[in-house]
mmCIF file of C-alpha atoms in Angstrom:
data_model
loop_
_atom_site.group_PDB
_atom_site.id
_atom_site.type_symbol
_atom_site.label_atom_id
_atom_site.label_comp_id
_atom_site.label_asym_id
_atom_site.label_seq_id
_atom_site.Cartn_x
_atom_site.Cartn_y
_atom_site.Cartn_z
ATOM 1 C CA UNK A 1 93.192 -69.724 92.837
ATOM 2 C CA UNK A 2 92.944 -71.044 96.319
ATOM 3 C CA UNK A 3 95.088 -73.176 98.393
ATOM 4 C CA UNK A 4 95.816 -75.779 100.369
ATOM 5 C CA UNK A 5 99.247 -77.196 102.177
ATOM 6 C CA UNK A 6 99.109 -80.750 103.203
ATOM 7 C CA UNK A 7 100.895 -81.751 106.130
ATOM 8 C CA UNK A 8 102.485 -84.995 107.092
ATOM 9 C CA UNK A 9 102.587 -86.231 103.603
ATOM 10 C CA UNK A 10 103.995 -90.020 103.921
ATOM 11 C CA UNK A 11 107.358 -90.385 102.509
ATOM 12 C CA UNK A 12 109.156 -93.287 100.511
ATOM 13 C CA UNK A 13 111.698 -95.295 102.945
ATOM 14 C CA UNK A 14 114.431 -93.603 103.604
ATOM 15 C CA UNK A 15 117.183 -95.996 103.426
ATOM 16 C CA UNK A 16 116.014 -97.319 99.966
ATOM 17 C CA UNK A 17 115.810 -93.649 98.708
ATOM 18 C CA UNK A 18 119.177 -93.179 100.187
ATOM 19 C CA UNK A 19 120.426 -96.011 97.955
ATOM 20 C CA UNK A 20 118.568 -94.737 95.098
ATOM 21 C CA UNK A 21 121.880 -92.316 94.860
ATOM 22 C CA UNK A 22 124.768 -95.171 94.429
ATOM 23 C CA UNK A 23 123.424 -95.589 91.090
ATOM 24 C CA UNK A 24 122.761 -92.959 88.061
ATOM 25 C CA UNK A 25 119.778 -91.124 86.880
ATOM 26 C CA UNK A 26 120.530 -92.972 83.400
ATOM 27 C CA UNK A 27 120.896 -96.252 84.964
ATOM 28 C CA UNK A 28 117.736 -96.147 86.945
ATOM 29 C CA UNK A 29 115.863 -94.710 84.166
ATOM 30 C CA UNK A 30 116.760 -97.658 81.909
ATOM 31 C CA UNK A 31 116.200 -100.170 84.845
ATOM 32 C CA UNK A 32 112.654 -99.101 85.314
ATOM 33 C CA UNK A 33 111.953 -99.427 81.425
ATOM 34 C CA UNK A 34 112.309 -96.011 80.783
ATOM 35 C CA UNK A 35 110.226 -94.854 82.636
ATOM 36 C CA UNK A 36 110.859 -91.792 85.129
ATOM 37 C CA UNK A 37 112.672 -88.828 83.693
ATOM 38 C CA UNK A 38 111.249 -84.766 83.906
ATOM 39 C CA UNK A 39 112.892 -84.136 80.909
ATOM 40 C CA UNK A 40 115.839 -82.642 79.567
ATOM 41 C CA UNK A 41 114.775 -78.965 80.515
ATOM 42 C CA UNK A 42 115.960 -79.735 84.276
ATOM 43 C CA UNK A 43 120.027 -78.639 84.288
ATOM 44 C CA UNK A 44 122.366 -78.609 87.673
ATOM 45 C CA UNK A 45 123.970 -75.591 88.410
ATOM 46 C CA UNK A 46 126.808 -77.174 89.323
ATOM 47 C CA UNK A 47 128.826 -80.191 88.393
ATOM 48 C CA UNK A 48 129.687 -83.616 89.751
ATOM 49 C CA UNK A 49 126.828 -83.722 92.063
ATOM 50 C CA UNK A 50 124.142 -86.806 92.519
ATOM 51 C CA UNK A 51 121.452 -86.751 95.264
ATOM 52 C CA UNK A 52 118.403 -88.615 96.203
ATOM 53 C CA UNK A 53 115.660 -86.901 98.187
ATOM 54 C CA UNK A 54 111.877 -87.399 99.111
ATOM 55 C CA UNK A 55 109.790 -84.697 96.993
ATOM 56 C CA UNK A 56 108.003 -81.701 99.257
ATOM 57 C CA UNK A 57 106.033 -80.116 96.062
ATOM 58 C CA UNK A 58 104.952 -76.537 95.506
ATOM 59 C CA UNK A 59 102.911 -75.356 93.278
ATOM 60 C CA UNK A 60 103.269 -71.429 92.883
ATOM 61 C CA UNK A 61 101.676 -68.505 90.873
ATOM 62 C CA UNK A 62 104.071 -67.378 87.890
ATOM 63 C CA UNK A 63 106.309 -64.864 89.350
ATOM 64 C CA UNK A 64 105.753 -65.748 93.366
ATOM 65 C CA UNK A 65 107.499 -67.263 95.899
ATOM 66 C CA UNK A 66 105.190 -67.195 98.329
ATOM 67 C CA UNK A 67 104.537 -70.907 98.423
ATOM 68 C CA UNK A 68 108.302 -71.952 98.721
ATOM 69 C CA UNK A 69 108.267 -69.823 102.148
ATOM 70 C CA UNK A 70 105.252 -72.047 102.574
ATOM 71 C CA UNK A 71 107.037 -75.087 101.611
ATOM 72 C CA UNK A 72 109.908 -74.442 104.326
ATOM 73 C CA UNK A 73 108.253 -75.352 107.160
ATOM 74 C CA UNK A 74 106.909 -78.938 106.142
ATOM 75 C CA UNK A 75 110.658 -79.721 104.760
ATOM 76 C CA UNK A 76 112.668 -82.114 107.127
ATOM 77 C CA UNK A 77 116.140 -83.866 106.618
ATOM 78 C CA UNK A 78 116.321 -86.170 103.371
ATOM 79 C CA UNK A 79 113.783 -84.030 101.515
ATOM 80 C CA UNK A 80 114.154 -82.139 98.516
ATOM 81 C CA UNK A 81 112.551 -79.387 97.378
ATOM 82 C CA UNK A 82 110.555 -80.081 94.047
ATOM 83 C CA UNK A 83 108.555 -76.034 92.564
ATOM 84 C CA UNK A 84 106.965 -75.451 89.572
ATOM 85 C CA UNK A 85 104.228 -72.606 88.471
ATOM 86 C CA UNK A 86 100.726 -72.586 87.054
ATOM 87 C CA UNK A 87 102.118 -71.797 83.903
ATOM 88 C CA UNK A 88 105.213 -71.025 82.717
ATOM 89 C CA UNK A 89 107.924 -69.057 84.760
ATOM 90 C CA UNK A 90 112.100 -68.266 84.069
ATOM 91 C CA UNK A 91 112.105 -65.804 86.787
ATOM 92 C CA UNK A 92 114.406 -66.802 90.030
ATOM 93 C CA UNK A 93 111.704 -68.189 92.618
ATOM 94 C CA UNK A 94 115.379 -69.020 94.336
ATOM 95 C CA UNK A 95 118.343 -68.286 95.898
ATOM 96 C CA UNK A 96 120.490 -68.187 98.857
ATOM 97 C CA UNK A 97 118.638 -67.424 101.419
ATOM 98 C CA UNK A 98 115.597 -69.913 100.802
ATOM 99 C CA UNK A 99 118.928 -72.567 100.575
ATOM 100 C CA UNK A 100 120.641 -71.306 103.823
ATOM 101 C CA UNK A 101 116.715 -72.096 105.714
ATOM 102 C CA UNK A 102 116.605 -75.473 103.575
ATOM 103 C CA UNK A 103 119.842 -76.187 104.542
ATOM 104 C CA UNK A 104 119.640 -76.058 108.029
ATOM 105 C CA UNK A 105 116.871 -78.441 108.083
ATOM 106 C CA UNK A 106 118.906 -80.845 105.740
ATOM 107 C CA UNK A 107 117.505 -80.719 103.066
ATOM 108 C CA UNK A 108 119.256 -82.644 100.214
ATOM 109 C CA UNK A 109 118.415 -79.998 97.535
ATOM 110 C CA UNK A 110 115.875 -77.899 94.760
ATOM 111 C CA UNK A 111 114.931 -78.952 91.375
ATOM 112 C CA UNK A 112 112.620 -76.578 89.488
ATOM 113 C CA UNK A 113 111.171 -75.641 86.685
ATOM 114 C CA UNK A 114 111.451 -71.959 86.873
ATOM 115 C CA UNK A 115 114.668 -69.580 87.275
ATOM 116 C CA UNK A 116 116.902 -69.605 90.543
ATOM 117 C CA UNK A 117 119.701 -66.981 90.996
ATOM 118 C CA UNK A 118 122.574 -66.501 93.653
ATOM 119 C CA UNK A 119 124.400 -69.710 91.449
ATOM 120 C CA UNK A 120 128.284 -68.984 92.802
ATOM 121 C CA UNK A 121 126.891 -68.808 96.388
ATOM 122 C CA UNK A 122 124.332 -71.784 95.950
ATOM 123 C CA UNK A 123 127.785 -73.784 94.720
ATOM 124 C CA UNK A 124 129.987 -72.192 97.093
ATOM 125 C CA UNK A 125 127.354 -73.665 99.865
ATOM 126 C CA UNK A 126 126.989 -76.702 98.620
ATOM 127 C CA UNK A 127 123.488 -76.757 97.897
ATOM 128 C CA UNK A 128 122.522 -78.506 94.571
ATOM 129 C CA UNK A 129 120.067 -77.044 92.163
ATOM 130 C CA UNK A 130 118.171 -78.398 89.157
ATOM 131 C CA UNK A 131 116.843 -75.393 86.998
ATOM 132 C CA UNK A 132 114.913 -74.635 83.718
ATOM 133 C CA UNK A 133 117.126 -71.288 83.870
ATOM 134 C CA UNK A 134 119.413 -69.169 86.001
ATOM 135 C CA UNK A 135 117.607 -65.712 86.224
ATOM 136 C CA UNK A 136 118.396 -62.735 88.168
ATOM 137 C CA UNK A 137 114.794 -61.436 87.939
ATOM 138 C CA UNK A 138 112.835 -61.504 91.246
ATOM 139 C CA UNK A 139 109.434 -62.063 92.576
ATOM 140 C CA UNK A 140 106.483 -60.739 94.980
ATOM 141 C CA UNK A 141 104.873 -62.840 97.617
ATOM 142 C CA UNK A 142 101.240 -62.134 97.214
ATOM 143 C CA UNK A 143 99.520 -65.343 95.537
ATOM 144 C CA UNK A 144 98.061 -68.519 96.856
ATOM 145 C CA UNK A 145 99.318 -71.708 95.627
ATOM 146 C CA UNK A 146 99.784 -75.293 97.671
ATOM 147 C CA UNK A 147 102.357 -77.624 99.076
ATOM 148 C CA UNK A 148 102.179 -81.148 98.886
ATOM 149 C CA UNK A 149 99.937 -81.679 96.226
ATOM 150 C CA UNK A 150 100.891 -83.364 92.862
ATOM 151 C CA UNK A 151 102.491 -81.541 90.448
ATOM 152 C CA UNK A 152 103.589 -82.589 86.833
ATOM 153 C CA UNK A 153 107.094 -81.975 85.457
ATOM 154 C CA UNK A 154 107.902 -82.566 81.967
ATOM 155 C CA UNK A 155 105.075 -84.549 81.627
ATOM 156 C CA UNK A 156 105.849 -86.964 84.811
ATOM 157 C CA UNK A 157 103.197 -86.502 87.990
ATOM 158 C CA UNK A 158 105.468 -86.242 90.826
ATOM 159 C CA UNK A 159 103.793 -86.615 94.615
ATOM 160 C CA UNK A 160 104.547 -85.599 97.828
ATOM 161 C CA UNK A 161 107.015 -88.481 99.060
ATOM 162 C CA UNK A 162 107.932 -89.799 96.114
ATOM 163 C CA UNK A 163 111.694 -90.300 95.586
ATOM 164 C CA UNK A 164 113.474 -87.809 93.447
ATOM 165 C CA UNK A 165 117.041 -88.946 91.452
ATOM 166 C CA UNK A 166 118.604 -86.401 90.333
ATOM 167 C CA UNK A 167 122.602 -86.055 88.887
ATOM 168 C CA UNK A 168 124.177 -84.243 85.511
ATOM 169 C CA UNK A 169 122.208 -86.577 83.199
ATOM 170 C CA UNK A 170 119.198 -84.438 84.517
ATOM 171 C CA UNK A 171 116.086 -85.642 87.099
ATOM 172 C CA UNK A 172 113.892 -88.455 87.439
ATOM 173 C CA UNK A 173 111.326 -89.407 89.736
ATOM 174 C CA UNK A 174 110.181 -92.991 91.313
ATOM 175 C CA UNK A 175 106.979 -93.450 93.078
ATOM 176 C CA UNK A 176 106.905 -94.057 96.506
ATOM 177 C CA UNK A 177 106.183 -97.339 96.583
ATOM 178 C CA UNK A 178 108.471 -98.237 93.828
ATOM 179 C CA UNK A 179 111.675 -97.133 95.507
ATOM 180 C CA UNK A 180 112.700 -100.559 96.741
ATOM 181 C CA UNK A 181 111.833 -102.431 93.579
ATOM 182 C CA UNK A 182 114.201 -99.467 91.950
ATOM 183 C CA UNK A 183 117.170 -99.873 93.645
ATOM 184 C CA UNK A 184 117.140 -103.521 92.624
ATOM 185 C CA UNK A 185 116.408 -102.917 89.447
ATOM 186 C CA UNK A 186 119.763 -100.561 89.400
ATOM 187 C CA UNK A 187 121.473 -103.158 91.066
ATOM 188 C CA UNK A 188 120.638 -105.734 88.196
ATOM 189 C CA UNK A 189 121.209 -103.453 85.947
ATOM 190 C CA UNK A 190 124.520 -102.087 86.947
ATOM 191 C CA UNK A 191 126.011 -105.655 87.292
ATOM 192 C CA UNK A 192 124.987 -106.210 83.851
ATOM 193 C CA UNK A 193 127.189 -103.018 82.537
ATOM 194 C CA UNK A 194 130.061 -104.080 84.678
ATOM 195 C CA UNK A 195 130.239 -107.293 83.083
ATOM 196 C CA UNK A 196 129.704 -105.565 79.516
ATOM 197 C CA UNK A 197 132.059 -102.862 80.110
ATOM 198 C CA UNK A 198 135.035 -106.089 80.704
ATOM 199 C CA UNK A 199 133.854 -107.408 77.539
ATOM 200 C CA UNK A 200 134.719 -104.346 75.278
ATOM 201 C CA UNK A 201 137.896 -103.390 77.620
ATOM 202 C CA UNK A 202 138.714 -107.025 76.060
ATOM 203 C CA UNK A 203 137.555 -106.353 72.763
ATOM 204 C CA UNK A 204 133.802 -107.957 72.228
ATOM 205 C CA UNK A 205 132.095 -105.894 70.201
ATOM 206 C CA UNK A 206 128.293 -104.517 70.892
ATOM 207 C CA UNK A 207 126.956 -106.493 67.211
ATOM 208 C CA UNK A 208 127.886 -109.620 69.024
ATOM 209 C CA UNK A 209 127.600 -109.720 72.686
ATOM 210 C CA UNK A 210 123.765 -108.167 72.227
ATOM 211 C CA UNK A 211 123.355 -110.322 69.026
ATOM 212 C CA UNK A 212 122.660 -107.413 66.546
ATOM 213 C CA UNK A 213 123.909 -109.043 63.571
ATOM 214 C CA UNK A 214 121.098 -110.884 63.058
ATOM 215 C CA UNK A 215 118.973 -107.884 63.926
ATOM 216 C CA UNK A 216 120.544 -106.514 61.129
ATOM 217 C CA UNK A 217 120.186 -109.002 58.653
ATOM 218 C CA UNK A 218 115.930 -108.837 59.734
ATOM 219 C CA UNK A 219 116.222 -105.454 58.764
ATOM 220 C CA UNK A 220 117.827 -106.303 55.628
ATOM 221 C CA UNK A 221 120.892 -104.415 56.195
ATOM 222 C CA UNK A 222 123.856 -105.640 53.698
ATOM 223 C CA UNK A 223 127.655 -105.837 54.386
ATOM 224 C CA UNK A 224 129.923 -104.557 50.438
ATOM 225 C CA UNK A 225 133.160 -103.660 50.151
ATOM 226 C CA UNK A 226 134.120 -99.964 49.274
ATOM 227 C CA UNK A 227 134.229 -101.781 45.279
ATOM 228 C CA UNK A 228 130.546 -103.605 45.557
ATOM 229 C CA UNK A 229 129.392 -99.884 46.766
ATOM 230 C CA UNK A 230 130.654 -97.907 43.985
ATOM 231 C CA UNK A 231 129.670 -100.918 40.994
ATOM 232 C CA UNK A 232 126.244 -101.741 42.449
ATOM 233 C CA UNK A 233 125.075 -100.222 45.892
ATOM 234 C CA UNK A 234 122.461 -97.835 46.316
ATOM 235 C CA UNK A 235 122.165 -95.426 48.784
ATOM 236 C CA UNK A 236 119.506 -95.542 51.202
#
């Protein structure tokens, strides 16, 4: 396998991706339809922690960091570092010293889809991870791979510049040039939970303010008493 490292990869705007992070992964991920999410195999490290980043993407060989070293050099501040392998990989591509060098050139963080190791430094730094596993095991530098290409995470195709969301619900991406429309989206979306989350501090209940009872009746659900059960229900 050969290589290639793109440089000067265009990047979603940076003050909607900044905004991207006053809302959750959860919330975005409903706002845009569902739409979004790597998957549930992406876990932080640590807790607590939401960021927003533009994606720098590495592809790497199983086993290989060489491509993250790679990967370094076309990171600047507001990026975040997105790696995944050819096939898969639980070894630790990752750890302190590849976030001390990210880092300095603030960068917002790592998710990937192989191991990292070094966690209780990586916390103790401040430097928030997204993993598929935490993995002592390490790696050679000796294979080709490429940087800034798309890659494909949990079934999602993530490019160079898109915007990454990630928090402890897990990781989602947006495209680019949907960042804006996202972060209004949120907004919507967020206003409408506020003004839910009054209603049941007040006592609505869910059946009525989304109008489920008569979803229910549709699907021929039927209200008995404990007595109607026992005499004549059946049990579905």
């Amino acid at each position: 396998m050969s290589g290639v490292i793109v440089t000067g990869a265009p990047r979603a705007d940076a003050a909607a991706v900044a905004a991207l992070a006053g809302y959750g992964v959860a919330t975005v991920h409903e706002a845009l339809g569902r739409t979004g999410s790597l998957g549930p195999d992406l876990r932080p490290i640590q807790r607590g922690v939401r960021v927003s980043g533009t994606a720098v993407t590495v592809l790497c060989w199983p086993g290989d960091n060489l491509m993250v070293h790679a990967a370094v050099e076309q990171c600047r501040e507001g990026d975040l570092l997105v790696v995944t392998t050819t096939s898969p990989c639980t070894d630790g591509l990752f750890g302190e010293l590849f976030a001390t060098a990210l880092h300095r050139r603030g960068m917002r963080g790592l998710v990937t889809t192989t191991g990292v190791r070094d966690t209780e430094e990586l916390r103790t730094m401040g430097f928030p991870v997204w993993s598929a596993a935490v993995c002592a095991q390490g790696t050679v530098k000796a294979s080709a791979g490429s940087v800034n290409v798309p890659v494909v995470l949990g079934g999602q195709v993530v490019k160079a510049g898109d915007a990454i969301l990630a928090d402890d619900d897990g990781v989602m991406c947006v495209p680019r040039d949907q960042v804006a429309t996202a972060v209004k989206a949120a907004a919507a979306r967020t206003a409408k939970e506020e003004a839910s989350r009054a209603a049941f501090a007040e006592g609505e209940l869910g059946l009525d303010r989304y109008g489920l009872r008569d979803t229910l009746t549709r699907l021929g659900v039927r209200y008995l008493t404990a007595d109607e059960y026992d005499r004549d229900g059946t049990a579905p």
